[in-house]
Short mmCIF file of C-alpha atoms and ligand atoms in Angstrom, two decimals:
data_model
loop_
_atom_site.label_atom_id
_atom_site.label_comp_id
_atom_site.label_asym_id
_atom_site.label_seq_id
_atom_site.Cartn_x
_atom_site.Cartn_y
_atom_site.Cartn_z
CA UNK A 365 -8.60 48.74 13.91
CA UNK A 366 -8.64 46.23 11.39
CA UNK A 367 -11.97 45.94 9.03
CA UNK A 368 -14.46 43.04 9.67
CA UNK A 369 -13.94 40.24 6.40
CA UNK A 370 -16.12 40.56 3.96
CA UNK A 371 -18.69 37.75 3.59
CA UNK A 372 -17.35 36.60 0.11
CA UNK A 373 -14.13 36.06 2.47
CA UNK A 374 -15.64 34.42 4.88
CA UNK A 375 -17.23 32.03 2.32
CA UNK A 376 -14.29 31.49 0.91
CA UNK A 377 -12.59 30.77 3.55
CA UNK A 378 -15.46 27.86 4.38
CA UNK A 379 -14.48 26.52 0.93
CA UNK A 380 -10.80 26.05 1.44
CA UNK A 381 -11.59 24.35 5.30
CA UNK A 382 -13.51 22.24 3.27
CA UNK A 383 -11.57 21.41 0.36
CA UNK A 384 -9.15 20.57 2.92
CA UNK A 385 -11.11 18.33 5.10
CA UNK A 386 -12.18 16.62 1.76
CA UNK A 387 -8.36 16.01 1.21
CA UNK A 388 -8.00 14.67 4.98
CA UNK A 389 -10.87 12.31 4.46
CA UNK A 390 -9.19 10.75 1.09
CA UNK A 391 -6.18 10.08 2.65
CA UNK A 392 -7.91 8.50 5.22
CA UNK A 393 -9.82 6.50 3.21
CA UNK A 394 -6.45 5.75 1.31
CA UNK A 395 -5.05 4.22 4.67
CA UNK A 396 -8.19 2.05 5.21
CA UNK A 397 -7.86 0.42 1.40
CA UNK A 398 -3.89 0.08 2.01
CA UNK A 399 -4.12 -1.68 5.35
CA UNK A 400 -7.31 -3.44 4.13
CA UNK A 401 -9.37 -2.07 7.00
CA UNK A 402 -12.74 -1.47 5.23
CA UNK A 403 -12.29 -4.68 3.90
CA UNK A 404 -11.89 -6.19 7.13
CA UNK A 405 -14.72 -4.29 8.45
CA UNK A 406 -16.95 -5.44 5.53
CA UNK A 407 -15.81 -9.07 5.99
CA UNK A 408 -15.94 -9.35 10.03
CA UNK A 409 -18.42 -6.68 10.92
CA UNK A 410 -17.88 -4.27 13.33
CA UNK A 411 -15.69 -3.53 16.00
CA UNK A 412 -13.91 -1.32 18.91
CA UNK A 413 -10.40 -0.04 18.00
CA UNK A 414 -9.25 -3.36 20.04
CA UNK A 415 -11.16 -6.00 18.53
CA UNK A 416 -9.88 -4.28 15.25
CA UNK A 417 -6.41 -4.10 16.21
CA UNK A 418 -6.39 -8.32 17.49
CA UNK A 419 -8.11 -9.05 14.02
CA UNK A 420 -5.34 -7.24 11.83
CA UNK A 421 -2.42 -7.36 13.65
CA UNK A 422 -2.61 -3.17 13.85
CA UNK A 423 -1.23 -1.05 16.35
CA UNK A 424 -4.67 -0.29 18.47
CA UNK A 425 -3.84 3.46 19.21
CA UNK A 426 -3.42 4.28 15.22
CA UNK A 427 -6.76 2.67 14.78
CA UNK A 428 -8.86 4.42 17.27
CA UNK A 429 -7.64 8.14 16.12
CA UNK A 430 -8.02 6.70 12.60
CA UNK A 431 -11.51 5.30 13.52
CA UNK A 432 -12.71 8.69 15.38
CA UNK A 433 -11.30 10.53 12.24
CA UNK A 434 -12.67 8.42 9.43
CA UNK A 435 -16.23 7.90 10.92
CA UNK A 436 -16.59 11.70 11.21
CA UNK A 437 -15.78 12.08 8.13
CA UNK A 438 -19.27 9.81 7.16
CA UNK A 439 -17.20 7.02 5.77
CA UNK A 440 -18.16 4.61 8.61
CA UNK A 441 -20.28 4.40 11.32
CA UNK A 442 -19.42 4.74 15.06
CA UNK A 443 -21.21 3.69 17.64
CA UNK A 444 -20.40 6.15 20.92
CA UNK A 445 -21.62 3.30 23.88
CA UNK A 446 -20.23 -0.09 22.61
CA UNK A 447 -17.09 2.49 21.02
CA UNK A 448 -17.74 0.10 17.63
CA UNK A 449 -16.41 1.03 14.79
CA UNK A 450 -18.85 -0.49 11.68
CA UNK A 451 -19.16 -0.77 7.11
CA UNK A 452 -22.28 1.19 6.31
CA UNK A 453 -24.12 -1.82 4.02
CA UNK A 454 -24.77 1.11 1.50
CA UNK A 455 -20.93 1.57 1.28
CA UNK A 456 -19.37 -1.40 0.98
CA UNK A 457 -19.91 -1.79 -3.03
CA UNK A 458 -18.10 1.84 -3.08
CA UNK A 459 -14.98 1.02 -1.06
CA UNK A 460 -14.86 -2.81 -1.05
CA UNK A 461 -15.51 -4.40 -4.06
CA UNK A 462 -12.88 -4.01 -6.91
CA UNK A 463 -14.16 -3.58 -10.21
CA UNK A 464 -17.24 -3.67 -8.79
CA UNK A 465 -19.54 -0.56 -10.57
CA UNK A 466 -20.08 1.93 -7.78
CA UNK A 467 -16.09 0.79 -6.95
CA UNK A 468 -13.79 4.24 -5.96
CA UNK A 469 -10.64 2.64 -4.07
CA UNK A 470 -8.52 3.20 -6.41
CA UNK A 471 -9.12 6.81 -6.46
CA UNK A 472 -7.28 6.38 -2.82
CA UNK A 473 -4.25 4.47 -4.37
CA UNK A 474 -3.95 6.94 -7.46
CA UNK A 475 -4.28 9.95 -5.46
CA UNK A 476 -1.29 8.86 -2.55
CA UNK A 477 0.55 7.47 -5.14
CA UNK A 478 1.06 10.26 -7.75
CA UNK A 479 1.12 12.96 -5.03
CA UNK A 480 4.01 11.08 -3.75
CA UNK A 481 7.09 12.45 -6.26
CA UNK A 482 5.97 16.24 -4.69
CA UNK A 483 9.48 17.67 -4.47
CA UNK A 484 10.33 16.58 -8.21
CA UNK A 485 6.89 17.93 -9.26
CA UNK A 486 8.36 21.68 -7.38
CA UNK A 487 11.36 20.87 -9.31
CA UNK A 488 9.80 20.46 -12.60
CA UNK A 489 7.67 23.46 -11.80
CA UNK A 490 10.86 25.66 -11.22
CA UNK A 491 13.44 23.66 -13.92
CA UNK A 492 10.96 22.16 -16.62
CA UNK A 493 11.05 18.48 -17.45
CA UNK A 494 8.66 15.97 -15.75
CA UNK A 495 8.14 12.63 -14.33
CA UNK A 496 9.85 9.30 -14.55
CA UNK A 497 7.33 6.56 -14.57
CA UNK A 498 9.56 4.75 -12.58
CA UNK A 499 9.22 7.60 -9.57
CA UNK A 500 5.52 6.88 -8.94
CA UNK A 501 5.07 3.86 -6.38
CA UNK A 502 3.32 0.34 -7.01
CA UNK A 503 0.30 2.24 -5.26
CA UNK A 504 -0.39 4.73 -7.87
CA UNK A 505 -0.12 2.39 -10.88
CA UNK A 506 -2.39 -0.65 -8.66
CA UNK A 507 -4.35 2.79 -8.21
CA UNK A 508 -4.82 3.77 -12.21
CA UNK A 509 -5.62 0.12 -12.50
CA UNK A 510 -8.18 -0.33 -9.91
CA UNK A 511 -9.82 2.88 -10.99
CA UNK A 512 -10.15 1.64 -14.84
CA UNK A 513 -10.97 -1.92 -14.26
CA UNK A 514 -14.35 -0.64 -13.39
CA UNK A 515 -15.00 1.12 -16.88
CA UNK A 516 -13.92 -2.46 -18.13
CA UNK A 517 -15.67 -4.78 -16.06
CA UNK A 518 -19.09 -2.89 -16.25
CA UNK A 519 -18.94 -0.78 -19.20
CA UNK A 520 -16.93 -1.86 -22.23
CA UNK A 521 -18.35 -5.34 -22.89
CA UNK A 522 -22.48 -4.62 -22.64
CA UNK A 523 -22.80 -0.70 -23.04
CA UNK A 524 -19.56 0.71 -25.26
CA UNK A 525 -19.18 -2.70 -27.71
CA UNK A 526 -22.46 -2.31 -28.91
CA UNK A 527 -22.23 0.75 -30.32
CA UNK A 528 -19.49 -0.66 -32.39
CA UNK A 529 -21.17 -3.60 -34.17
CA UNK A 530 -18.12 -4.00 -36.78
CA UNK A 531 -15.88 -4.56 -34.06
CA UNK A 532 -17.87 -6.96 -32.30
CA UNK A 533 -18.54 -8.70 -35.44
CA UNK A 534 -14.35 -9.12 -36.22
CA UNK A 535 -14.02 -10.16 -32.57
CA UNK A 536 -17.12 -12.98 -32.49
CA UNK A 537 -15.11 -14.21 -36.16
CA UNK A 538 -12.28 -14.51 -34.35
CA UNK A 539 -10.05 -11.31 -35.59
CA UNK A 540 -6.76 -10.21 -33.68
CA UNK A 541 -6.77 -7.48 -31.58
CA UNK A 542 -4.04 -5.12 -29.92
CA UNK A 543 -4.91 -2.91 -27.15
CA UNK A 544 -1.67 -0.04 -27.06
CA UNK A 545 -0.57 1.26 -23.46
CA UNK A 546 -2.47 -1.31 -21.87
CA UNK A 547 -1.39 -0.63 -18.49
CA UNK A 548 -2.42 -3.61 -16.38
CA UNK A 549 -4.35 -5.72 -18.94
CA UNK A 550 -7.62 -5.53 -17.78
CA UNK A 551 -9.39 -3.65 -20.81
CA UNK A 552 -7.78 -6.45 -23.36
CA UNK A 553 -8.72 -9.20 -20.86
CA UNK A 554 -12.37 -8.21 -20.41
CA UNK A 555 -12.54 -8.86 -24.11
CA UNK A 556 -10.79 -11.98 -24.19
CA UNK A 557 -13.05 -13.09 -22.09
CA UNK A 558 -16.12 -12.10 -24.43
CA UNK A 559 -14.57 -13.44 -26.95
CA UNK A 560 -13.36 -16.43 -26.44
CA UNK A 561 -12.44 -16.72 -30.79
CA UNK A 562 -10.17 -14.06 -31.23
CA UNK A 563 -6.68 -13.37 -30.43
CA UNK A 564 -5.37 -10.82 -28.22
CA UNK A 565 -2.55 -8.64 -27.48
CA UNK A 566 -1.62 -5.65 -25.19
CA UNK A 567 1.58 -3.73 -25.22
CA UNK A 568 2.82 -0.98 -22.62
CA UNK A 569 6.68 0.17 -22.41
CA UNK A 570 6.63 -0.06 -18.63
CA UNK A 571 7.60 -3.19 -17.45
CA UNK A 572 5.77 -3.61 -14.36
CA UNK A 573 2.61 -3.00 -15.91
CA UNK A 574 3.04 -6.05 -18.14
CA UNK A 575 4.57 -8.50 -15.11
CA UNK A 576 0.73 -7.39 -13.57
CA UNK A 577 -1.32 -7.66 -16.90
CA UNK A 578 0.38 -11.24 -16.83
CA UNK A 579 -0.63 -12.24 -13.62
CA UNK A 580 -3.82 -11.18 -13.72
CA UNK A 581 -4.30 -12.88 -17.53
CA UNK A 582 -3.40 -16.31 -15.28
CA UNK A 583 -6.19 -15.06 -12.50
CA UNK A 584 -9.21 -14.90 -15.28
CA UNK A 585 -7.78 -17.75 -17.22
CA UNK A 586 -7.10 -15.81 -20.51
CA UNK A 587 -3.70 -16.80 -20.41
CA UNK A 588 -3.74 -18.86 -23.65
CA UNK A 589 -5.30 -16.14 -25.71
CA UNK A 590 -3.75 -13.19 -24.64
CA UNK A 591 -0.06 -11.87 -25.05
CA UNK A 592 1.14 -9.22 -23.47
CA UNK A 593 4.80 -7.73 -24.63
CA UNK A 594 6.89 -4.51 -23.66
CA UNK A 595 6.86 -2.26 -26.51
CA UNK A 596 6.93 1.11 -27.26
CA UNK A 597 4.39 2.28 -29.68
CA UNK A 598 6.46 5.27 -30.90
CA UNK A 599 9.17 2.92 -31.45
CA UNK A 600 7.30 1.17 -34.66
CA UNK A 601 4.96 -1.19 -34.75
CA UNK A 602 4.70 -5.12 -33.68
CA UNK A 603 1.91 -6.38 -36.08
CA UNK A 604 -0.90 -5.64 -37.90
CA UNK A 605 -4.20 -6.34 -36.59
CA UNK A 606 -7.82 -6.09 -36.97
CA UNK A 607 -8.59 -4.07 -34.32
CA UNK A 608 -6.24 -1.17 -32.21
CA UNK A 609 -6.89 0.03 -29.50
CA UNK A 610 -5.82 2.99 -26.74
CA UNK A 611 -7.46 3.50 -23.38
CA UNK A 612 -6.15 6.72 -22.28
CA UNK A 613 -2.68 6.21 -24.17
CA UNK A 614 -2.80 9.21 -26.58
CA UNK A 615 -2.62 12.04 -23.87
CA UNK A 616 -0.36 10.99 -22.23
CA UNK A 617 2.17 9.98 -25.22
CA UNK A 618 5.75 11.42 -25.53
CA UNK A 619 4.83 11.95 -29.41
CA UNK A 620 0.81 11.40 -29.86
CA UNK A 621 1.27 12.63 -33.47
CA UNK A 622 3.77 9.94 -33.78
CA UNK A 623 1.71 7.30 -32.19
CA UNK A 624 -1.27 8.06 -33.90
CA UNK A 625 0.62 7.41 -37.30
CA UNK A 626 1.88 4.44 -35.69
CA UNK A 627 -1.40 3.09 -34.74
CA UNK A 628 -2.40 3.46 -38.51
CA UNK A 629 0.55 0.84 -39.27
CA UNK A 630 -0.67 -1.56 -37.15
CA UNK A 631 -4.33 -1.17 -38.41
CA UNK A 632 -4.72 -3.30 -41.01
CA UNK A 633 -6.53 -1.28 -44.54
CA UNK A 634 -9.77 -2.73 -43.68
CA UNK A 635 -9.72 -2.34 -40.10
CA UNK A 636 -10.97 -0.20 -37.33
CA UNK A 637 -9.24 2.24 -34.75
CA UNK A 638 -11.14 2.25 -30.92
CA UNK A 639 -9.94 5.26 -29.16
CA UNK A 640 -10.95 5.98 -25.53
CA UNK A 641 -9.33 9.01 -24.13
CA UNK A 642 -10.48 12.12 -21.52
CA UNK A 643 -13.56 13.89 -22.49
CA UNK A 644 -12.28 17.75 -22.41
CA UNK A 645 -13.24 20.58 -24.16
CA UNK A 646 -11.03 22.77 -26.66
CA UNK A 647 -10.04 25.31 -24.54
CA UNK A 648 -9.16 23.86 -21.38
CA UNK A 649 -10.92 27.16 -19.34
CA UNK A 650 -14.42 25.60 -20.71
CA UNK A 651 -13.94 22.46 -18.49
CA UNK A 652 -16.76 22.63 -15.57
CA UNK A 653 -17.54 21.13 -12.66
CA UNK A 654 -15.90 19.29 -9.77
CA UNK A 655 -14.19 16.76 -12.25
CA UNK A 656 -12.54 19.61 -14.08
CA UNK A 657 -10.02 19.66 -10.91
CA UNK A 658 -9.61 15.74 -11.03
CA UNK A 659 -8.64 16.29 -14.33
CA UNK A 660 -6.12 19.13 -14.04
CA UNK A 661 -5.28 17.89 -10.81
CA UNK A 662 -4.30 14.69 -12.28
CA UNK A 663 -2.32 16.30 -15.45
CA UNK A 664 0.25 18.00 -13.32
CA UNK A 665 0.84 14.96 -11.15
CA UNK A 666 1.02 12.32 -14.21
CA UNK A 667 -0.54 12.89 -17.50
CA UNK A 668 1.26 16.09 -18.48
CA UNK A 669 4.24 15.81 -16.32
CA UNK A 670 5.17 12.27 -17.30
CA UNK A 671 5.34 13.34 -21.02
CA UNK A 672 7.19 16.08 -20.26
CA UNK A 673 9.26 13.55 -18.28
CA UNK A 674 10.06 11.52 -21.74
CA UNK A 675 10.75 15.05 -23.38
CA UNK A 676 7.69 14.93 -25.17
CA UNK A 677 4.85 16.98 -25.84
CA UNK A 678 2.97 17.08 -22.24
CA UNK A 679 -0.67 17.47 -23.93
CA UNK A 680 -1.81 16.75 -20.67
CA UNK A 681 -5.41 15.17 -19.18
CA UNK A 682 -7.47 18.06 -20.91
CA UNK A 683 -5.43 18.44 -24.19
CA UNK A 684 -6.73 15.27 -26.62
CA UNK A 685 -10.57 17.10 -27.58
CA UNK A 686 -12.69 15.71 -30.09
CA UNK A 687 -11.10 18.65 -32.85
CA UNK A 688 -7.76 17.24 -32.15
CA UNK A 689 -8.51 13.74 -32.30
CA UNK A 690 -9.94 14.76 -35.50
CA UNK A 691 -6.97 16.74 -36.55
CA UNK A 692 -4.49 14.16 -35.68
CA UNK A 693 -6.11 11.09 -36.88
CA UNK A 694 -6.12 13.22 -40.08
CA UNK A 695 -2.53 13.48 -40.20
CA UNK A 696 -1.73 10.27 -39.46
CA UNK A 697 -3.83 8.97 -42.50
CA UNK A 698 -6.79 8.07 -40.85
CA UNK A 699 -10.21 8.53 -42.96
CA UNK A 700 -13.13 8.92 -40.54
CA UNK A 701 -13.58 9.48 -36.98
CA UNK A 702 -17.24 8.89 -35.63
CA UNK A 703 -17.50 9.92 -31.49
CA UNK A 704 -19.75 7.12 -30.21
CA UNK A 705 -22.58 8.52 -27.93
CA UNK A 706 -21.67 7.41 -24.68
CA UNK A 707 -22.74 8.85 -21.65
CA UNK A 708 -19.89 8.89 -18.73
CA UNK A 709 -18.20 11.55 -16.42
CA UNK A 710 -14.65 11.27 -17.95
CA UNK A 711 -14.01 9.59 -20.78
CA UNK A 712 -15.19 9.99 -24.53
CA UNK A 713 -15.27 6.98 -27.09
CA UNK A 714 -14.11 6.90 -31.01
CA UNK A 715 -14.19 4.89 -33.74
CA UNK A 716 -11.82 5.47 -36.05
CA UNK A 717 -11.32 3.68 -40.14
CA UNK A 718 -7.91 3.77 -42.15
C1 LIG B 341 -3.06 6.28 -18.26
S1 LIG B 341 -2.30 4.77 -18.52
C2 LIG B 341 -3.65 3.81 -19.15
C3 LIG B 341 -3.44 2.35 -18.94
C4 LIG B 341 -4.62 1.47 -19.36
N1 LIG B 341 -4.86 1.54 -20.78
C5 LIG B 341 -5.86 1.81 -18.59
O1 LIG B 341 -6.81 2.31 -19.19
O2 LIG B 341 -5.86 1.57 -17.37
C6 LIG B 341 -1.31 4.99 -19.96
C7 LIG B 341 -0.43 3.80 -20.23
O3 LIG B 341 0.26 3.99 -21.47
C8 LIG B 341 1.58 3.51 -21.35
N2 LIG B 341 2.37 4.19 -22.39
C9 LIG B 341 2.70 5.49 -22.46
N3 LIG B 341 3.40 5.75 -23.58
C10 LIG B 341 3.49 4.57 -24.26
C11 LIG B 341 4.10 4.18 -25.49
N4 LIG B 341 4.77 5.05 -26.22
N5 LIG B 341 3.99 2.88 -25.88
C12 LIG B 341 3.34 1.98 -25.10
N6 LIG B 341 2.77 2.29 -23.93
C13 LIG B 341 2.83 3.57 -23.49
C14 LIG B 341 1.96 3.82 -19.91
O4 LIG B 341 2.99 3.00 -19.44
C15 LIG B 341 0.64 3.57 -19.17
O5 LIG B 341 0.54 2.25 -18.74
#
């Protein structure tokens, strides 16, 4: 006869059921941002799985098993006698409003989006190499920009700025600034639109990103004041200007010892380095805490595995701690790195002087 389980096996066994229902739920969420259901929801109030399907256009039998699902999995609210699905009020900031500060939709786009390429990830896994950018669908990169927006919009401007008083002072004089891997533009267009004097520019070598950072330069009406190229930071440098900056660019560089040095070109002698990459520890073991599998999570699907994808150096989400920034900034013929003391979950803030 076989042995009872022990209870550490039983308890472990609850974890993985709910590490997987966790999983269900996100994708389920990720369905409901896609097909703008929550937003309907939010917008119209609530409704059965009929009313919702005449309102979007939606096939009704999807939407009641996805209604059943998603409301037991506390993201809505369902009412068992009128069969109404409804938007908790409490949740609509969290999966509704983009950019918005308690905003986590784009968690749901990232996390479909770079989980898509899972045979080449098995691949790379058995054959080394990585990650085209080019694999990953418009999802995941509308994803990585949804997700950062809301660092932008709430965070740069009024809590991060301040603690850099020389770079608010070249930007309110009007100085030029050039924001490196800018993905979708919203980092360098938050500051153009704080200050309204100075000149901006944001580079990224993937095309699409710069088509969106365009668009959405029109939306704000930055348009006149900000410029944003295709360029490839490793490939030399565009300008000089009196500002750089990286938002989570350096980890995920081919060459980040290249680009580092490159970045010191384009600061000019008197100006100032803003680097905002992953807070991680030196060994990557020492990372705690739920985040801790975000972040490795997200390395193997992007971070590392795109860089590896270029033939590069695959630091990886975890790999850029404040002793390497240090070291590499260093080399690159950088004089001081200060680490500003902000307080959030996943990124850490320098500032950096030729
Ligand atoms: C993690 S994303 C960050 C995007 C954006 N800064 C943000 O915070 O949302 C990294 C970006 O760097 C770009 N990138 C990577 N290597 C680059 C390079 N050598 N030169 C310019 N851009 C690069 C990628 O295309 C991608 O858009």
């Amino acid at each position: 006869m076989s042995q009872a389980p022990s209870k550490e096996a039983m308890e472990f066994v609850g974890k993985v059921i709910g590490d997987a229902t966790g999983m269900m739920a996100i994708r389920l969420c990720a369905i409901g941002d896609r097909l703008e259901l929550f937003k309907d929801l939010a917008d119209n109030g609530p409704a059965t799985s009929q009313a919702l399907a005449d309102r979007t256009g939606l096939n009704e039998r999807y939407l009641r098993e996805w209604i059943y699902g998603i409301s037991l999995a506390g993201y809505l609210d369902f009412d068992k006698k009128t069969r109404e699905v409804s938007m908790p009020e409490a949740h609509i900031p969290v999966l509704v409003e983009v950019g918005g500060p308690l905003y986590q939709g784009g968690l749901f786009k990232m996390f479909t989006g770079f989980m898509q390429p899972y045979e080449d990830l098995i691949e790379a896994f058995q054959k080394g190499g990585g990650i085209d950018y080019g694999t990953y669908p418009a999802d995941f990169w509308r994803g990585l920009e949804h997700n950062s927006c809301v660092r932008y919009k709430n965070l740069l401007v009024s809590q991060w700025l301040p603690e850099m008083p020389d770079v608010q002072t070249k930007l309110e004089n009007g100085g030029s600034f050039a924001d490196f891997g800018c993905g979708a533009g919203r980092s360098t267009i938050e500051l153009a639109k704080a200050f309204p004097k100075a000149s901006f520019h944001g580079y990224d070598l993937f095309p699409e990103n710069i088509e969106n950072a365009r668009l959405t330069a029109e939306e704000e009406g930055v348009s006149d004041r900000v410029e944003f190229e295709i360029h490839d930071i490793s490939k030399g440098v565009p300008g000089k200007f009196d500002v750089v900056a990286t938002f989570d660019l350096i980890h995920d560089m081919a060459d980040p010892k290249g680009g580092l040095k490159a970045l010191r070109q384009a600061c000019k002698d008197d100006g100032i380095y803003v680097l905002m990459d992953v807070d991680c520890t030196d060994d990557p073991a020492d990372n705690e805490g739920p985040l801790a599998v975000f972040k490795l999570g997200a390395s193997l699907h992007f971070c590392m595995t795109s860089s590896l994808g270029q033939g590069g150096m695959g630091l990886g989400t975890v790999g850029l701690p404040e002793s390497k920034v240090k070291e590499f900034s260093s080399e690159a013929g950088f004089s001081s790195v200060r680490r500003l003391p902000i307080e959030h979950p996943l990124n850490a803030l320098y500032e950096i002087r030729p």
